[in-house]
Amino acid sequence: MCFFGCYFFGTLGINIGYHRLLTHRGFRCPKWLERALVLLGVCNLQEAPAYWVAVHRRHHQFADEDPDPHSPLISFFWSHVGWVCAEKVGEDRDVLAQRHAADLLADPLYASLQRHGWYLANLLSWIVFFAGGYCAALIAGETTREAVRLGSSLLLWGVFVRTVIVWHLTWSINSVSHLWGYRNYETPDKSRNNIVFGILSNGEGWHNNHHADPTSARHGHQWWGLDVAYLTIRCLGALGLAKNIAHPSPRLTSAKPLATTGRA
């Protein structure tokens, strides 16, 4: 359940829903699918979609500069998790969302989630996990005690442990992928491709590639750069559920890689 949850909520919800779809519009899909992906992302306790998108767009606008919400120029700890603990990221959360994600706040669902509705969505997902395990055990003929035990186990591994793992995978792109790895492209920031997190995060760790071409739905530019999120989008496209999939710009694919390594 933990492994499946990391893909279902992390890759589908955060990597594809929040990041490649809402933030950068790397592809288009039916509205019902967009909202389903976004609601999966909400269940990771990473704030409302409009605020998440606003922070990430601000990061791209000021990458590795003082206004960057999670720049490693301050410290590794700050870029990884310290900025999450701060009450403000440069501005009030609603002001930040209005400034950088006004397009999302025009949608009634995303506006509702911005007004603390994302808390309720998480609570509902917790109830679903516990109730699912509890009812499944009772149907299988187990005792009430065993039903509570199974429901609690699904809640622990399918929600709490999975959420923490997805947190650190997401935060590692902000921290690790701006400090350690190699660069394919000369960008004005310190973004780097990190092989470990390129694989663990299902494609998000190819971060220098992403900063060189943010709107591309494909982050792994080399043939060996595994990008599960992009492959998922391609599968959606084959099913007719995704269109206008943005691919790396020809100016990048024809450029000679820098292939520099080490710490920025």
XYZ file of C-alpha atoms in Angstrom:
264
model
C 0.000 0.000 0.000
C 2.887 2.370 0.787
C 4.648 1.697 -2.535
C 1.410 1.924 -4.507
C 0.426 5.096 -2.628
C 3.686 6.851 -3.521
C 2.873 6.407 -7.198
C -0.872 6.955 -6.952
C -0.753 10.094 -4.799
C 2.831 11.272 -5.322
C 3.470 10.709 -9.030
C -0.093 11.109 -10.281
C -1.061 13.805 -7.790
C 2.040 15.945 -7.254
C 4.380 15.227 -10.178
C 1.696 15.137 -12.852
C -1.321 16.948 -11.364
C 0.220 19.801 -9.398
C 3.487 20.173 -11.302
C 3.413 19.247 -14.975
C -0.286 19.943 -15.508
C -1.336 22.875 -13.298
C 1.963 24.721 -12.896
C 3.446 24.414 -16.377
C 0.540 23.193 -18.515
C 2.791 20.582 -20.121
C -0.270 18.824 -21.514
C -4.041 19.121 -21.655
C -6.680 16.689 -20.431
C -10.416 16.591 -19.709
C -11.476 18.723 -16.748
C -12.680 15.714 -14.761
C -9.282 14.060 -15.094
C -7.441 17.258 -14.177
C -9.497 17.588 -11.007
C -9.051 13.922 -10.140
C -5.257 14.257 -10.442
C -5.277 17.463 -8.405
C -7.391 15.909 -5.632
C -4.855 13.072 -5.421
C -2.191 15.739 -5.001
C -4.193 17.434 -2.251
C -4.038 14.196 -0.241
C -0.275 14.629 0.259
C -0.626 17.479 2.763
C 1.430 19.805 0.561
C -1.020 22.701 0.742
C -3.775 23.758 -1.637
C -3.044 23.494 -5.376
C -3.131 27.258 -6.028
C -0.599 27.953 -3.276
C 1.668 25.054 -4.343
C 1.613 26.259 -7.931
C 2.275 29.871 -6.869
C 5.333 28.850 -4.837
C 6.712 26.787 -7.710
C 6.140 29.476 -10.304
C 7.890 31.952 -8.015
C 10.757 29.471 -7.697
C 11.187 29.414 -11.476
C 10.946 33.188 -11.687
C 13.681 33.739 -9.065
C 15.515 30.396 -9.019
C 18.477 30.473 -6.623
C 18.033 34.188 -5.968
C 16.900 35.872 -2.743
C 13.149 35.882 -3.616
C 13.278 32.123 -4.312
C 10.991 30.564 -1.646
C 13.304 27.602 -1.053
C 16.748 28.561 -2.276
C 19.672 26.403 -1.074
C 21.703 29.628 -0.973
C 20.405 29.996 2.585
C 21.126 26.424 3.671
C 20.377 22.854 2.721
C 17.954 22.550 5.648
C 16.072 25.675 4.582
C 15.658 24.533 0.970
C 14.609 21.040 2.061
C 12.113 21.670 4.849
C 12.845 24.931 6.683
C 10.838 27.061 4.272
C 7.785 24.848 4.869
C 7.905 25.650 8.576
C 7.939 29.414 7.968
C 4.649 31.246 8.305
C 5.238 33.163 5.106
C 7.128 32.523 1.874
C 7.935 36.075 0.883
C 4.274 37.067 1.158
C 0.994 35.987 2.715
C -0.172 32.670 1.235
C -3.337 34.170 -0.284
C -1.459 37.143 -1.730
C 1.149 34.807 -3.183
C -1.534 32.594 -4.729
C -3.378 35.562 -6.192
C -0.178 36.994 -7.669
C 1.238 33.825 -9.213
C -1.781 31.512 -9.641
C -4.765 33.752 -10.338
C -5.713 31.468 -13.230
C -6.343 28.630 -10.776
C -8.252 30.737 -8.262
C -10.754 31.499 -11.035
C -11.789 27.830 -10.792
C -14.402 27.351 -8.007
C -12.891 24.027 -6.859
C -9.355 25.358 -6.532
C -10.612 28.533 -4.860
C -12.523 26.387 -2.345
C -9.464 24.250 -1.650
C -7.431 27.427 -1.103
C -9.903 28.384 1.649
C -8.748 25.443 3.814
C -10.874 22.929 1.932
C -7.735 20.874 1.386
C -7.776 19.931 5.073
C -11.192 18.336 4.654
C -10.032 16.423 1.577
C -7.190 14.889 3.575
C -9.477 13.982 6.454
C -11.834 12.263 4.021
C -8.977 10.253 2.496
C -7.910 9.085 5.983
C -11.456 7.930 6.713
C -11.613 6.089 3.393
C -8.382 4.189 4.066
C -9.377 3.161 7.571
C -12.961 2.304 6.635
C -11.791 0.346 3.594
C -9.532 -1.909 5.661
C -12.101 -2.222 8.440
C -14.953 -3.235 6.100
C -12.743 -5.591 4.072
C -11.766 -7.468 7.234
C -15.375 -7.777 8.395
C -16.466 -9.057 4.974
C -13.684 -11.635 5.145
C -15.138 -12.884 8.442
C -12.567 -11.362 10.787
C -13.377 -10.085 14.275
C -13.942 -6.445 15.060
C -10.503 -6.320 16.687
C -8.857 -7.644 13.529
C -10.909 -5.229 11.428
C -9.662 -2.285 13.492
C -6.123 -3.630 13.200
C -6.291 -3.878 9.398
C -7.905 -0.464 9.058
C -5.220 1.069 11.274
C -2.480 -0.661 9.293
C -3.766 0.742 5.996
C -4.037 4.180 7.592
C -0.467 3.995 8.899
C 1.256 2.700 5.752
C -1.114 3.916 3.046
C -1.460 7.435 4.437
C 0.991 8.537 7.114
C 4.198 6.759 6.052
C 3.424 7.291 2.370
C 2.814 10.992 2.953
C 6.161 11.466 4.704
C 8.000 9.638 1.906
C 6.338 11.814 -0.756
C 7.182 14.920 1.290
C 10.881 14.147 1.283
C 10.935 13.119 -2.379
C 9.323 16.452 -3.298
C 11.540 18.508 -0.989
C 14.678 16.752 -2.246
C 14.115 18.256 -5.688
C 14.252 21.705 -4.073
C 17.396 20.937 -2.096
C 19.452 18.039 -3.482
C 18.775 18.837 -7.146
C 20.118 22.363 -6.713
C 23.338 21.198 -5.052
C 24.516 17.821 -6.348
C 24.462 16.259 -9.793
C 25.349 17.113 -13.364
C 24.146 19.773 -15.785
C 23.093 19.239 -19.378
C 22.242 22.870 -20.057
C 23.551 26.287 -19.102
C 20.730 27.830 -17.075
C 20.919 31.005 -14.940
C 20.279 28.944 -11.789
C 22.130 26.081 -10.084
C 19.676 23.329 -11.056
C 21.201 19.877 -11.560
C 20.166 16.451 -12.737
C 20.459 14.024 -9.850
C 20.401 10.385 -10.957
C 19.296 9.013 -7.568
C 16.289 11.305 -7.257
C 15.622 11.184 -10.981
C 14.767 7.536 -10.397
C 13.270 7.713 -6.890
C 10.967 10.617 -7.760
C 9.813 9.048 -11.030
C 11.394 11.730 -13.194
C 11.379 14.937 -11.147
C 15.084 14.694 -10.322
C 16.144 15.536 -13.883
C 15.906 19.085 -12.633
C 18.398 20.883 -14.855
C 16.531 19.535 -17.874
C 13.320 20.869 -16.360
C 14.712 24.347 -15.663
C 16.064 24.525 -19.210
C 12.580 23.847 -20.612
C 9.938 24.180 -17.844
C 6.861 23.640 -20.013
C 8.048 20.291 -21.367
C 6.127 17.326 -19.972
C 9.275 15.234 -20.406
C 12.070 15.786 -17.878
C 14.323 12.836 -18.747
C 15.945 13.980 -21.988
C 18.448 11.134 -22.397
C 17.241 7.701 -23.467
C 18.338 6.276 -20.126
C 16.714 9.058 -18.083
C 13.782 7.126 -16.625
C 10.773 9.435 -16.335
C 7.794 7.451 -15.095
C 5.622 10.566 -14.860
C 6.197 11.322 -18.538
C 5.555 7.705 -19.511
C 2.274 7.898 -17.594
C 1.314 11.035 -19.520
C 2.160 9.247 -22.772
C -0.125 6.375 -21.717
C -2.898 8.870 -21.037
C -2.272 10.283 -24.497
C -2.544 6.828 -26.071
C -5.911 6.445 -24.337
C -7.091 9.769 -25.695
C -7.031 11.374 -22.229
C -4.066 13.699 -22.786
C -3.303 15.959 -25.731
C -0.962 18.816 -26.638
C 1.829 17.040 -24.756
C 4.822 19.392 -24.717
C 8.141 17.797 -25.629
C 11.664 19.183 -25.159
C 12.440 22.095 -27.446
C 14.484 21.199 -30.547
C 17.018 23.862 -29.540
C 17.758 21.790 -26.404
C 17.827 18.360 -28.011
C 20.281 19.619 -30.625
C 22.536 21.349 -28.072
C 25.729 19.745 -26.856
C 25.355 18.660 -23.212
C 27.528 20.401 -20.634
C 27.907 17.187 -18.600
C 29.481 18.978 -15.633
C 29.418 17.166 -12.335
C 29.812 17.819 -8.646
C 28.357 20.377 -6.301
C 27.092 23.749 -7.504
